[in-house]
N, CA and C atoms as an extended XYZ file, in Angstrom:
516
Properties=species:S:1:pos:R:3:atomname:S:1:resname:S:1:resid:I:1 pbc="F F F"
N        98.245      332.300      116.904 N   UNK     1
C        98.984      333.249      117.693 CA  UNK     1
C        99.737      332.573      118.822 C   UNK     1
N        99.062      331.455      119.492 N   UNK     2
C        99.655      330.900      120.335 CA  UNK     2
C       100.704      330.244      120.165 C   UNK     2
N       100.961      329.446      118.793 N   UNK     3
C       101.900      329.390      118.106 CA  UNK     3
C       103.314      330.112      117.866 C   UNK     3
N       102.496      331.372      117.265 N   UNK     4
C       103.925      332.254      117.122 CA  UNK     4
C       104.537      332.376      118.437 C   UNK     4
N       103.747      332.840      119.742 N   UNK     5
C       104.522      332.897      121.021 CA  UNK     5
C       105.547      331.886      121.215 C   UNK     5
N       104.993      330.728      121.288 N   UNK     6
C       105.719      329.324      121.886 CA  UNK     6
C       107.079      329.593      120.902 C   UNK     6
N       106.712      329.999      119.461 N   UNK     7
C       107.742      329.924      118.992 CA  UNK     7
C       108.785      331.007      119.020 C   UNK     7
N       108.483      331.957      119.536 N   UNK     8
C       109.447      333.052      119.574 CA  UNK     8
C       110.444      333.075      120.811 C   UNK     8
N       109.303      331.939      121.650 N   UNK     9
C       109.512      331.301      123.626 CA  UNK     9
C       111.152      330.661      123.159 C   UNK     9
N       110.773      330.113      122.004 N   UNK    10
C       111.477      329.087      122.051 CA  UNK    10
C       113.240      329.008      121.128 C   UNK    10
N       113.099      330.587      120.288 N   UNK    11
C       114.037      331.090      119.888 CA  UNK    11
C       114.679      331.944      121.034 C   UNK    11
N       114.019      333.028      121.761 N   UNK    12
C       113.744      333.584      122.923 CA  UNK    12
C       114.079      335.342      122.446 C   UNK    12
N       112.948      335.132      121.212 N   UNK    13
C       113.067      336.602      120.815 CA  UNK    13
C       112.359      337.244      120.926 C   UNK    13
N       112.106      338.791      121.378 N   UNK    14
C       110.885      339.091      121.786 CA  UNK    14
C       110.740      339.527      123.112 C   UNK    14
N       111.096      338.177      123.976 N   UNK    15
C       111.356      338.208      125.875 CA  UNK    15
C       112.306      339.040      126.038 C   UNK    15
N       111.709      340.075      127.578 N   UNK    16
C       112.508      340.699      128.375 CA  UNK    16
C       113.664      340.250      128.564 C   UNK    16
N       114.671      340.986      128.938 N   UNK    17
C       116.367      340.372      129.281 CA  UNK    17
C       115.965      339.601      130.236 C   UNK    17
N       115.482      339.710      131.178 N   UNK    18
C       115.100      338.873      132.293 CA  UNK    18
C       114.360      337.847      132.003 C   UNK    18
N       113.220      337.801      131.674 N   UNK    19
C       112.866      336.570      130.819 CA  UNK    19
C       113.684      335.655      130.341 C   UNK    19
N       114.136      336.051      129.411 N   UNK    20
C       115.075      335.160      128.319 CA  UNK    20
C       116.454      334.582      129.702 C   UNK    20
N       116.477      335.639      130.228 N   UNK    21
C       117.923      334.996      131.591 CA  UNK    21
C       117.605      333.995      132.256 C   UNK    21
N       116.234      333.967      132.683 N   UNK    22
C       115.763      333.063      133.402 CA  UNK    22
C       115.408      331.613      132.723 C   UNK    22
N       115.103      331.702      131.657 N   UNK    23
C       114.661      330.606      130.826 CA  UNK    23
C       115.820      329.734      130.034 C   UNK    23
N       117.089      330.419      129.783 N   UNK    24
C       118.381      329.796      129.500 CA  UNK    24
C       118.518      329.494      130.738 C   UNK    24
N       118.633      330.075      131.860 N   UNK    25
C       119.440      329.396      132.907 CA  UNK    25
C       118.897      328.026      133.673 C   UNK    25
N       117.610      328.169      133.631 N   UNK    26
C       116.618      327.107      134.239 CA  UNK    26
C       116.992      326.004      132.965 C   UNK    26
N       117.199      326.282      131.996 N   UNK    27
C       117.626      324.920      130.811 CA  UNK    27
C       118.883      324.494      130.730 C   UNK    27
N       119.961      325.372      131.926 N   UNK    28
C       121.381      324.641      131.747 CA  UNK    28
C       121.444      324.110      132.906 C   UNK    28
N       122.230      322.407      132.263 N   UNK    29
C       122.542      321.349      133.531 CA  UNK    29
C       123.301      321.994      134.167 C   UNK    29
N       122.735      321.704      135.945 N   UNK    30
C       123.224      322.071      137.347 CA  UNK    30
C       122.989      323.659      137.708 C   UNK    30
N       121.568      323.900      136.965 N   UNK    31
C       121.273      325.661      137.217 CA  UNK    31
C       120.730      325.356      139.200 C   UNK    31
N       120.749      325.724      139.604 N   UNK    32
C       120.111      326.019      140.894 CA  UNK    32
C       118.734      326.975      141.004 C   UNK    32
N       118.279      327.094      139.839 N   UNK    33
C       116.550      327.459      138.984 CA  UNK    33
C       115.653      326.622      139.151 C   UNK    33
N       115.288      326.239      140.425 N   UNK    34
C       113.955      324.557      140.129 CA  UNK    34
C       112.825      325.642      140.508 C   UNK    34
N       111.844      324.567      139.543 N   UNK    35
C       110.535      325.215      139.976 CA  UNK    35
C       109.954      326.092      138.830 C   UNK    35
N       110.601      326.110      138.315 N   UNK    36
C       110.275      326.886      136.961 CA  UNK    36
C       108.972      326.371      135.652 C   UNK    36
N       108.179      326.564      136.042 N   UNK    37
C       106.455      325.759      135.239 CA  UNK    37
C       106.521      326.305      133.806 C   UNK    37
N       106.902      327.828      133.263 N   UNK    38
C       107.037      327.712      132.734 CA  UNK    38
C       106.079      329.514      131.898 C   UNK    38
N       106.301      330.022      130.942 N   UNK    39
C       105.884      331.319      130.314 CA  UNK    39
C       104.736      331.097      130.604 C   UNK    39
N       103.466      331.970      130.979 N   UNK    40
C       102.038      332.140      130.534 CA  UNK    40
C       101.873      331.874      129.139 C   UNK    40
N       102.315      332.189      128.391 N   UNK    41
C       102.256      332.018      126.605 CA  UNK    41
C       102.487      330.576      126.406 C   UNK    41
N       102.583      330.047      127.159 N   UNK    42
C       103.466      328.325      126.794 CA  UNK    42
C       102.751      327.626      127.669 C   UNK    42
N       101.575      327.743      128.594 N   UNK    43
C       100.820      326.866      129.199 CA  UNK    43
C        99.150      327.199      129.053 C   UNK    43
N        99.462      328.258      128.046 N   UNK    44
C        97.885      328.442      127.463 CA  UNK    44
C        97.461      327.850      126.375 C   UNK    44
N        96.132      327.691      125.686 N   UNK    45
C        95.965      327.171      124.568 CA  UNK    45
C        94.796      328.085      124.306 C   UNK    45
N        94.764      329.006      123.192 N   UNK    46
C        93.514      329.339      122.852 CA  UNK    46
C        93.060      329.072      121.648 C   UNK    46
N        91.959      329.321      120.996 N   UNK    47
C        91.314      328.986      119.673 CA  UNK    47
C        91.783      330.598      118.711 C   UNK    47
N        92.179      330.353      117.547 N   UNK    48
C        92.206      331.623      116.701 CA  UNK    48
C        91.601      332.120      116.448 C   UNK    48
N        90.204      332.646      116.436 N   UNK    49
C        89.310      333.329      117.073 CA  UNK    49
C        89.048      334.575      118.161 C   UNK    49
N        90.382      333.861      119.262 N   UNK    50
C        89.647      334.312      120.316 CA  UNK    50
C        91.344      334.745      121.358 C   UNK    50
N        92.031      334.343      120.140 N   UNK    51
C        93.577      334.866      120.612 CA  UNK    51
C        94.003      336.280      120.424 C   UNK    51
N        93.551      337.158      119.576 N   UNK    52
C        93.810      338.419      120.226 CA  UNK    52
C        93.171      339.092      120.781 C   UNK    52
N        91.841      338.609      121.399 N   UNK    53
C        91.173      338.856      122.420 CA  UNK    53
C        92.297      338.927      123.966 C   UNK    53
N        92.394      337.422      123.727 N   UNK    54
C        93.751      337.141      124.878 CA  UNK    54
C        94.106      337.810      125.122 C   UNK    54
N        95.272      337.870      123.930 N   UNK    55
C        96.631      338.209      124.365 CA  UNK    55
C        96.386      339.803      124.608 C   UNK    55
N        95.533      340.352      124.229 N   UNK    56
C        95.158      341.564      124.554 CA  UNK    56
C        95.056      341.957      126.301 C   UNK    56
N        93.658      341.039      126.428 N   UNK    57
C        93.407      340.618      128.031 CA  UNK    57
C        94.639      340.545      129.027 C   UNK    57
N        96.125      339.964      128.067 N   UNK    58
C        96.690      339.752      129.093 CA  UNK    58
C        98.087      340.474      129.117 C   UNK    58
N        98.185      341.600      128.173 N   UNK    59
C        98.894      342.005      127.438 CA  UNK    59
C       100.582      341.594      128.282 C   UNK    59
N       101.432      342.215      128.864 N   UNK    60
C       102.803      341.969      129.185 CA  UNK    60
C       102.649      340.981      130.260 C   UNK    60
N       101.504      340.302      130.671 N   UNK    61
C       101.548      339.246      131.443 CA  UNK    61
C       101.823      337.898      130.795 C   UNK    61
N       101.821      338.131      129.463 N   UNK    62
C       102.092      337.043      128.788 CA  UNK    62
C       103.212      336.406      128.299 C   UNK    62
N       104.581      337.513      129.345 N   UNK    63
C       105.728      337.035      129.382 CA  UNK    63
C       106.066      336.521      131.065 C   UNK    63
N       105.230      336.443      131.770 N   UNK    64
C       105.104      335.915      133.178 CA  UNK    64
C       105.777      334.591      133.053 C   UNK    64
N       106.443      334.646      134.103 N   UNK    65
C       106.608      332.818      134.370 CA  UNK    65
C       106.468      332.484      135.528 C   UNK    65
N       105.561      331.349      135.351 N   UNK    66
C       104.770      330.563      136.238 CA  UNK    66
C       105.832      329.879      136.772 C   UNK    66
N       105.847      330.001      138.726 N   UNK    67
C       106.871      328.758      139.125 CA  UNK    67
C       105.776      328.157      140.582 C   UNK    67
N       106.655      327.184      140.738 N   UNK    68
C       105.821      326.481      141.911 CA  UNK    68
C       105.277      327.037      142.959 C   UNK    68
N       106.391      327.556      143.412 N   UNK    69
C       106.635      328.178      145.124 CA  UNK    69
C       106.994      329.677      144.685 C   UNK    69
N       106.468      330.527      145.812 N   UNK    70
C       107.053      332.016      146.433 CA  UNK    70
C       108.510      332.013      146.024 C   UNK    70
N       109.383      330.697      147.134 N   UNK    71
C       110.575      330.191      147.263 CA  UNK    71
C       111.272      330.467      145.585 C   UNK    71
N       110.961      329.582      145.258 N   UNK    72
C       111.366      329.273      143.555 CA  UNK    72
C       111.168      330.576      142.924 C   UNK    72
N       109.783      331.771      142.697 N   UNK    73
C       109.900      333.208      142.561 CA  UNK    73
C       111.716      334.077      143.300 C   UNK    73
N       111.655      333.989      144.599 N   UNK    74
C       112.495      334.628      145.134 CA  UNK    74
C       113.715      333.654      144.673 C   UNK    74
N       113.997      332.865      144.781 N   UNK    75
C       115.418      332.324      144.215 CA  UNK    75
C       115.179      332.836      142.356 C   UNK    75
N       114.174      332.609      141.609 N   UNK    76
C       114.763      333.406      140.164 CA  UNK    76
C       115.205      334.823      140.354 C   UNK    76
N       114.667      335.636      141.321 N   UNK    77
C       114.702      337.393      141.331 CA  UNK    77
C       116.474      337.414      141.896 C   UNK    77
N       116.636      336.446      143.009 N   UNK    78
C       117.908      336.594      143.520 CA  UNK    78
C       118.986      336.481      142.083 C   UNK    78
N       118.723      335.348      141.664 N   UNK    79
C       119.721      335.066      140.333 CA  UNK    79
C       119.878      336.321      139.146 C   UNK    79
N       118.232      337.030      139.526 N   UNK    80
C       118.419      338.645      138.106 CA  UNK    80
C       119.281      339.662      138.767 C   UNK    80
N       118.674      339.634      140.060 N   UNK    81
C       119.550      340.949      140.746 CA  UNK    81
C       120.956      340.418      141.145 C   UNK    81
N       121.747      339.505      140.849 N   UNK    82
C       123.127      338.876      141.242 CA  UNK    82
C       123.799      338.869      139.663 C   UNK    82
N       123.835      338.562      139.039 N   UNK    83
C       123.413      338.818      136.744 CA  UNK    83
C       123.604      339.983      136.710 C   UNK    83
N       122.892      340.929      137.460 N   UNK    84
C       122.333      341.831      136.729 CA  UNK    84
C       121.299      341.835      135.239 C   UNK    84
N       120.869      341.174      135.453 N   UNK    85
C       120.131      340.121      134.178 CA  UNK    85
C       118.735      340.859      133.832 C   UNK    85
N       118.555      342.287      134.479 N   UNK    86
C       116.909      342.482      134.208 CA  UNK    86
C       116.096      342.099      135.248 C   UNK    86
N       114.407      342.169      135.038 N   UNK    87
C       113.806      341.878      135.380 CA  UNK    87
C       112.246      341.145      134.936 C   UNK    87
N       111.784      340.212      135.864 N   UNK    88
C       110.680      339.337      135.214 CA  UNK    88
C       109.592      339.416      136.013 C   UNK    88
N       108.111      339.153      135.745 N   UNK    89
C       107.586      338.605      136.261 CA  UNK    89
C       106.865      337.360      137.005 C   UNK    89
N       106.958      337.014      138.247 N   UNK    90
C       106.458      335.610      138.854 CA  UNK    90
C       104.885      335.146      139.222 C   UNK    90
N       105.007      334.601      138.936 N   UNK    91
C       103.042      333.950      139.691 CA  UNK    91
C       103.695      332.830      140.350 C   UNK    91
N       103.883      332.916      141.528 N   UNK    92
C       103.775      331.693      142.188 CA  UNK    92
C       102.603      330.770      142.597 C   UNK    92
N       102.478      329.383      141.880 N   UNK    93
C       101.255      328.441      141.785 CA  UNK    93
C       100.590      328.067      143.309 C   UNK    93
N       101.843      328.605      144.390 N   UNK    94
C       101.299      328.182      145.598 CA  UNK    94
C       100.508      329.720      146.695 C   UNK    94
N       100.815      330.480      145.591 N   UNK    95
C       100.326      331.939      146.046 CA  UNK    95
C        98.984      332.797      145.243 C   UNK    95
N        98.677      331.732      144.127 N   UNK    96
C        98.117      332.336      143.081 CA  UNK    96
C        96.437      332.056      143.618 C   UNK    96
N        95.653      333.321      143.801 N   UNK    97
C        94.125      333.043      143.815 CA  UNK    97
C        93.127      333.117      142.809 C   UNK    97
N        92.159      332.443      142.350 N   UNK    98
C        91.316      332.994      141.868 CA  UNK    98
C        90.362      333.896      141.707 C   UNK    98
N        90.653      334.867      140.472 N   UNK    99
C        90.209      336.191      140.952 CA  UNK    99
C        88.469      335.997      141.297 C   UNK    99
N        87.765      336.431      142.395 N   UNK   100
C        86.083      336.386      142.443 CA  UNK   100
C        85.915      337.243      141.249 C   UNK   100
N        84.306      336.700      141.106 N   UNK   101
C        83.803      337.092      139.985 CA  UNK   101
C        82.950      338.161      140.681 C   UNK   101
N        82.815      339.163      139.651 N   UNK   102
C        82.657      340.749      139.814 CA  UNK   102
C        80.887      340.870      140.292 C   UNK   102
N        80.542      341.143      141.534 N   UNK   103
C        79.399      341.312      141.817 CA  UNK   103
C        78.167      341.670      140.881 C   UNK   103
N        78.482      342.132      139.896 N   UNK   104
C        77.669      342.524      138.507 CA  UNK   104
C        78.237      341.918      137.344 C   UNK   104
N        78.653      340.852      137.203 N   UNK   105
C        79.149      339.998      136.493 CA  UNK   105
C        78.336      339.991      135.201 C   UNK   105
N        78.628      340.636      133.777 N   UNK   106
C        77.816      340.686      133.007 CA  UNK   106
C        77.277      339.356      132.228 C   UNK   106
N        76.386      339.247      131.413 N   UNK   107
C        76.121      337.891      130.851 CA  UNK   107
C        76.561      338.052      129.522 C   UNK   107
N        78.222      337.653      129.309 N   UNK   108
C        78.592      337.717      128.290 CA  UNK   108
C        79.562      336.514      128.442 C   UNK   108
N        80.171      336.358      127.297 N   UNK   109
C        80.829      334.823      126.913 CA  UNK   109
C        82.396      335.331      127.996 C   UNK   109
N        82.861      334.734      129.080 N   UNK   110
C        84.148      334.894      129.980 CA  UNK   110
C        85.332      334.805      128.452 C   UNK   110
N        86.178      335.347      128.869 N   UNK   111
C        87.692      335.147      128.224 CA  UNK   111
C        88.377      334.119      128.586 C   UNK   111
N        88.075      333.604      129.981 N   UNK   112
C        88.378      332.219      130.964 CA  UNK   112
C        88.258      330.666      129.984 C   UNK   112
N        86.697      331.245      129.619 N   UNK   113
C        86.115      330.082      129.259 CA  UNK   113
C        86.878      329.772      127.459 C   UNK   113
N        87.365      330.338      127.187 N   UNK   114
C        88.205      330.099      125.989 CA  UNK   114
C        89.596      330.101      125.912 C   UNK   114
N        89.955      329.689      127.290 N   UNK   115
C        91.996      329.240      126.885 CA  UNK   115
C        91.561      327.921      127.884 C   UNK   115
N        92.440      327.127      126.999 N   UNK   116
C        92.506      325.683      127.651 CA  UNK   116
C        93.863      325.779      128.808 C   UNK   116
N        94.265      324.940      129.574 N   UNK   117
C        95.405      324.827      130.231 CA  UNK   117
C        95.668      323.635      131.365 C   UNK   117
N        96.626      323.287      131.614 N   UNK   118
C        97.092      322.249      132.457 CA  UNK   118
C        96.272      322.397      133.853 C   UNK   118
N        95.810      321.083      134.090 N   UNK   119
C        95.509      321.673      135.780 CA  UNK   119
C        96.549      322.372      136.969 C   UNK   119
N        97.461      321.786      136.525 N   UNK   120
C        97.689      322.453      137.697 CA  UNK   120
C        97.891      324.191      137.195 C   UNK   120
N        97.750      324.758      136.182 N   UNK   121
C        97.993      325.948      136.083 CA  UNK   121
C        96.838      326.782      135.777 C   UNK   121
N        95.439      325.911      135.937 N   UNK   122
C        94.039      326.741      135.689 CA  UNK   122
C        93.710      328.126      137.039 C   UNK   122
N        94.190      327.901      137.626 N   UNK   123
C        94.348      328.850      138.467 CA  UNK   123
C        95.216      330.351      138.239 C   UNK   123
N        96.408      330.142      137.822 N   UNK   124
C        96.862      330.949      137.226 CA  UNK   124
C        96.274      331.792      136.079 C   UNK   124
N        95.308      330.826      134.999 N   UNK   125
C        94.306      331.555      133.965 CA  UNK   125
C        93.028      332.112      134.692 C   UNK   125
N        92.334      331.294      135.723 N   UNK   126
C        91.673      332.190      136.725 CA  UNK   126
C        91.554      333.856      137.033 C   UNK   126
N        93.680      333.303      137.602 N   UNK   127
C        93.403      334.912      138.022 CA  UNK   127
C        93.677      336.004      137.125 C   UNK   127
N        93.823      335.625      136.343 N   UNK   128
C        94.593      336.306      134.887 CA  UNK   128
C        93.582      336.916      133.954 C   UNK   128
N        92.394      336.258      134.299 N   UNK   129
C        91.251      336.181      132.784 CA  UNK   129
C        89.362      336.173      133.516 C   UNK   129
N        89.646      335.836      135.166 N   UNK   130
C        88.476      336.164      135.682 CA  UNK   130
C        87.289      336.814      135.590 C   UNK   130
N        87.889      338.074      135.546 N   UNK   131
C        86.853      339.456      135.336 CA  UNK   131
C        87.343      340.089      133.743 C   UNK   131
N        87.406      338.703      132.679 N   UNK   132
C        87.740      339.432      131.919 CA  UNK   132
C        86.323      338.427      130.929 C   UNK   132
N        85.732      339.345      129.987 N   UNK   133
C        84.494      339.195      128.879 CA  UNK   133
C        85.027      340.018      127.469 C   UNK   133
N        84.494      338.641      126.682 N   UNK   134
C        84.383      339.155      125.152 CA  UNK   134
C        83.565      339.933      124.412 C   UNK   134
N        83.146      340.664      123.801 N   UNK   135
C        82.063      341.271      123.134 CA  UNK   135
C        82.388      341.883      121.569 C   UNK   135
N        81.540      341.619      121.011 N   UNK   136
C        81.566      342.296      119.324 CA  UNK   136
C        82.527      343.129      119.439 C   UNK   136
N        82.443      344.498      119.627 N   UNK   137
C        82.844      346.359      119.291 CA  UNK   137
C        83.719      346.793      120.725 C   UNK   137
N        83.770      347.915      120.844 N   UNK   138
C        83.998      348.957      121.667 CA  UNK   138
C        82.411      349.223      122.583 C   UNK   138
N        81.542      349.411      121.156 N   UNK   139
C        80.499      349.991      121.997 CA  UNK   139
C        79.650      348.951      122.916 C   UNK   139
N        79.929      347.530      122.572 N   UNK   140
C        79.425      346.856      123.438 CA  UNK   140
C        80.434      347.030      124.898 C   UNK   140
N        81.995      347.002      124.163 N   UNK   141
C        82.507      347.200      125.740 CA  UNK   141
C        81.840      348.104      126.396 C   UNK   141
N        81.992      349.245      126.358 N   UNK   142
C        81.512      350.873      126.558 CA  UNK   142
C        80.208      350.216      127.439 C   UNK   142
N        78.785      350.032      127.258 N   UNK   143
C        77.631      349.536      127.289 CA  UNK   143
C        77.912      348.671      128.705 C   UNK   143
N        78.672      347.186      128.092 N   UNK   144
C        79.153      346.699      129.184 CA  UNK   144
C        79.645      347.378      130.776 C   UNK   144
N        80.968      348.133      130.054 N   UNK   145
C        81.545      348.301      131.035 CA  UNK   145
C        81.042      349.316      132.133 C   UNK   145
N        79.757      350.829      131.342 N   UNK   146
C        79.236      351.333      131.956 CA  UNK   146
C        78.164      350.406      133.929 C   UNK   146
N        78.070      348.981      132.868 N   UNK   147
C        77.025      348.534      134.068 CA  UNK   147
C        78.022      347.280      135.116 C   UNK   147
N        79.237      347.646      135.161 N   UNK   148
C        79.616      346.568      135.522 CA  UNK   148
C        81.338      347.185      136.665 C   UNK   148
N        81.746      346.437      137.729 N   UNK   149
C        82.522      347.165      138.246 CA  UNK   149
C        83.750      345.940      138.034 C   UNK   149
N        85.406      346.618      138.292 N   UNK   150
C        86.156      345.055      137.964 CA  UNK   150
C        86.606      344.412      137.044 C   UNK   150
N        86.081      344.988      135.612 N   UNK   151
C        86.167      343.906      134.406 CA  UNK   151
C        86.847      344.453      133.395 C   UNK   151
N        87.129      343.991      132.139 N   UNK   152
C        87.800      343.797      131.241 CA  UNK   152
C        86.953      343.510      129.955 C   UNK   152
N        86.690      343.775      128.961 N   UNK   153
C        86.142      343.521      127.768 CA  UNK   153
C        87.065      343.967      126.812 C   UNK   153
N        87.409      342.613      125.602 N   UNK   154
C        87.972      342.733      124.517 CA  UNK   154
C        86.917      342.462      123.699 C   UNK   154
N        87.350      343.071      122.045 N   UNK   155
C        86.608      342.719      121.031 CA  UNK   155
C        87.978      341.394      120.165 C   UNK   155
N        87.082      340.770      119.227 N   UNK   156
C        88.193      340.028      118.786 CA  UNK   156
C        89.334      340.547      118.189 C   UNK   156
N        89.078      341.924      117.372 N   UNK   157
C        90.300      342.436      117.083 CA  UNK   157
C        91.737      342.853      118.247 C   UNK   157
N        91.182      342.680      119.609 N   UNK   158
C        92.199      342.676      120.493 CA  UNK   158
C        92.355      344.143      121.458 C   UNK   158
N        90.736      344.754      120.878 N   UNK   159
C        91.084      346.115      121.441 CA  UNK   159
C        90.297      345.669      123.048 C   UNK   159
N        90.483      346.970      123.430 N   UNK   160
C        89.967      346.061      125.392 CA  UNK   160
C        89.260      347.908      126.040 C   UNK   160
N        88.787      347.600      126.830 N   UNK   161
C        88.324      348.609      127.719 CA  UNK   161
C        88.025      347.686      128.980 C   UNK   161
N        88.814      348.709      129.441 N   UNK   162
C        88.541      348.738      131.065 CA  UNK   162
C        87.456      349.275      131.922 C   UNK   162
N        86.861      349.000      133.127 N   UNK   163
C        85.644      349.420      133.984 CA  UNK   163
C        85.218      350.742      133.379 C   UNK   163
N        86.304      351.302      133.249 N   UNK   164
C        85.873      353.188      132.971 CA  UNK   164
C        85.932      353.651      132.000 C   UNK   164
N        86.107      352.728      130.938 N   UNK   165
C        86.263      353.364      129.492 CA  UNK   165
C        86.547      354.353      128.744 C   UNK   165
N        87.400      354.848      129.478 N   UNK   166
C        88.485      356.411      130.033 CA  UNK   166
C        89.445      355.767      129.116 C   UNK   166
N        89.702      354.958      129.147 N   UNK   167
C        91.350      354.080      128.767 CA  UNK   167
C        91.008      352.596      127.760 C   UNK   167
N        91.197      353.193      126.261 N   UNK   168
C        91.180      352.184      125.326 CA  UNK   168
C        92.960      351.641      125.123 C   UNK   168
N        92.986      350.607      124.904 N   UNK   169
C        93.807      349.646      124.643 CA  UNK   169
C        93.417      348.864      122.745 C   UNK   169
N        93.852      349.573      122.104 N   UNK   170
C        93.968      349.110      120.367 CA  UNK   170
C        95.131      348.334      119.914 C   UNK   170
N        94.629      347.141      119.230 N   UNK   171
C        95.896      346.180      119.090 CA  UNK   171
C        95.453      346.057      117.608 C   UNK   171
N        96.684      345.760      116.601 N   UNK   172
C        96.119      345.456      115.159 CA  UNK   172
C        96.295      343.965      115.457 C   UNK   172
């Protein structure tokens, strides 16, 4: 899966207008775009297994692009709203925290602990995948999520529940 992303990154089909604006322009000589690290989908690595767990976990964050600085965020937004080019999302690497782990932190396998990534961008998967746990079913989410405040549980098929299990999220 991680695959297909990079590769769709890399046709740029798929990505928001803004996305895709930002990612041609940061690739043409003399853009005034620095700072640009690069898609969430393109600095992750997960196992197939445990990728539509992910991409579930991280659903439209997984067209985010990671840049250095605040600075470098606000100079791409200036360039969408001057275009008219759409809009994207930023994580700036110098703004980005790691999310704490959830006072009732269940004892289940993290979502964290299964995407690989660059150092300097483990922080960014931090805050992205923190309070987020894998489990078999629904009903383990359900179970889970009843005893736990903060969190996120996917099954591998990619479906997810949230703290309140009010609100399923089903992915084929």
């Amino acid at each position: 899966r991680h695959e297909l992303l990079s590769d769709l990154e890399a046709r740029c089909e798929g990505l928001d207008a803004g996305v895709k604006a930002i990612l041609e322009e940061a690739k043409r000589p003399g853009s005034n775009l620095g700072g640009i690290r690069g898609l969430v989908a393109d600095l992750i690595d997960v196992d197939i297994q445990h990728a539509a767990a992910v991409e579930s976990i991280l659903g439209d964050r997984v067209q985010a692009i990671v840049v250095h600085t605040a600075s470098d965020a606000r100079a791409a937004m200036g360039f969408l709203r001057e275009q008219h080019k759409g809009r994207a999302m930023f994580l700036p690497l110098d703004r980005i925290a790691s999310q704490p782990a959830s006072s009732s932190a269940p004892s289940l396998p993290r979502a964290r602990d299964q995407v690989r990534a660059p150092a300097d961008a483990s922080a960014v998967v931090d805050a992205l995948l923190g309070n987020a746990y894998l489990v078999d079913d629904l009903d383990a989410a359900g179970a889970a999520a009843s005893r736990t405040e903060r969190c996120v549980f996917a099954t591998p098929r990619g479906e997810t529940a949230p703290v309140s299990y009010t609100h399923l999220r089903a992915h084929e």
